[in-house]
Amino acid sequence: MNIKTISSSPYDDQKPGTSGLRKKVTVFQQPHYLANFVQSIFDSLDNCFGQSLVLGGDGRYYNREAIQIIIKIAAANGFNELIIGQGGLLSTPAASHLIRKNKAYGGLILSASHNAGGPTEDFGIKYNISNGGPASEKYTDAFFKRSLEINAYKMAELDDIDLDTQAEFKIKGLKIRIIDPVTDYAELMATIFDFDLLKESISSQYISLCFDAMHAITGPYAKRILEEMLGAPKGTVINGEPLEDFGGGHPDPNLVHAKELAQLMFSDKAPVFAAASDGDGDRNMVLGANIFVTPSDSLAIMAANAHYIPAYSKGIRGVARSMPTSQAVDRVAKAYNLPCFETPTGWKFFGNLLDADKITLCGEESFGSGSNHVREKDGLWAVLFWLNLIAKRRQSVADIVHEHWQKFGRDIYSRHDYEAVDSEIANDIFNHLRELLPTLTGKNFDEYAINYADEFCYQDPIDNSISEQQGIRIGFKNGSRIVFRLSGTGTVGATLRIYLEKFVKEKTEYQQEPQQALANLIELAEQLSEIKQRTGRLEPTVIT
Ligand code: G1P
Ligand code: ZN
């Protein structure tokens, strides 16, 4: 194989964020930009020679071009097998599964998750290690460091590969497998859930459902699993064709961006169950007739009901949640005597706990949940979990949720995002909050007495690595919390997130509308951070 060495000069902005490197497509299209980053990754890994690599993405604009570039760089760096999803497509959880199943050295996943796609929108790339999970900070710091000094990359002189035909072939010693992106993943799901029960519940119409793939990667996965394997009627999956720009929409499954689905579920035509997934298929939003299940509640309910699911029927080892996720799952863990871990935001922090078998289920408030079956969050897995639960308990989503609140209390929850804030202003807000912290403990704001106020720092219990500055927490004596964090996935300015949580025990309080129930906390959060004065914004960009 002929290998060219191509000179380039470093870019200074290739620091991976919460989930890989995300930038505007136009940034990735700059000369050598993607190639520099990919070579920086390969340079930082121990030895790529003779290894196998999984490659695929969510099909967004620039996916195909990026894959052709990566194939040539991977070949030049000594990989001897590339496993690529047909059409260049792989959902993030499916990629994680393929890495594990094939004992690959790692994988490159091309996605900017729930961010919009298209020529002027976002693109992203992230490296996953051999356990199938996102590379930890130890790796991503090394990638960034290398990217700052790189002055050349290697490329094999190969023609572009036909990505659209399933095939297995060799080019000068390099084995390339273009595989069906769905099959292995669908087989895995069938080993976790009771597919016979689901088929029966769907064919008897006990369960009616609607799944919104938001023109993103989960379309083909949901059609195969829900419609073909489980027998849901054709048309159950809406917006099922992956498009490079997601049909102009924002592939973010929440009440704001999956509005149509939310409207259906709060109408008299609502089916028993509805769900949506994001750009790369790792997020999920779950709805029942007249009810939206917050991701934090969903995790808690999964933990409390895991024994109904075949794969977890013998019990779960423990649970974990990201720090800003509500404490609902902590209450379940306490009641069932399960270990419960609080990690920084981002799935990469769950990897060590899953590998060490300390936890079985984990989740984040940002519409993500998953288990030890892969090392990514998994949207369709969560959907199947809920369907299996409804089929087994023979109860509606609303009944399951209400019973849960009755037993454990409810953590009323909301997140307020201020997007595209000037970075300097955002940093000033955080510095201001940091200065306030030592003065807050013991202070009372009406019914809210501050129990602690700190900046979250995490020490990984497995490798002891320390991650600092992971968000500002203000905890109240009544169990409520306010958390401030800066997003690590945005591509324009800074996104400031305020997470609000109020714990209520009384049945009369369960039915409150979250923004109303949280009104005092919201005001307090705004007062402490001075966010309105400092940004000039009158309200958050997105409320979920
Ligand atoms: C966001 C979410 C986080 C999630 C990540 C990747 O990151 O908040 O929970 O892991 O996307 O999907 P953030 O933008 O907050 O850094
Ligand atoms: Zn995603």
Coordinates of C-alpha atoms in Angstrom, one line a residue, residues 3 95 100 150 169 179 191 210 244 275-276 307 365 370 384 418 438 449 458 460 470-471 479 516 533 543-544:
I3 CA 1.4 5.8 1.9
A95 CA -21.2 1.2 17.2
R100 CA -17.4 -5.0 22.0
I150 CA 1.0 17.9 14.8
F169 CA -13.1 -7.5 0.8
I179 CA -22.1 -4.5 7.3
T191 CA -31.4 -11.1 24.2
C210 CA -45.6 5.9 17.9
E244 CA -28.3 14.7 6.1
A275 CA -41.0 7.9 22.2
A276 CA -38.4 9.8 20.2
H307 CA -36.6 -7.2 37.8
E365 CA -31.2 14.2 32.9
G370 CA -28.5 2.8 29.5
L384 CA -37.9 -1.3 24.7
Y418 CA -29.3 30.0 28.0
P438 CA -18.4 30.2 50.7
A449 CA -32.4 26.7 53.7
Y458 CA -15.2 13.8 41.0
D460 CA -13.2 8.1 39.9
Q470 CA -17.9 19.8 37.0
G471 CA -20.7 22.2 38.0
G479 CA -33.8 17.9 49.4
Q516 CA -44.9 26.7 38.8
Q533 CA -28.6 41.3 34.2
I543 CA -36.7 24.9 28.9
T544 CA -36.9 21.1 29.3

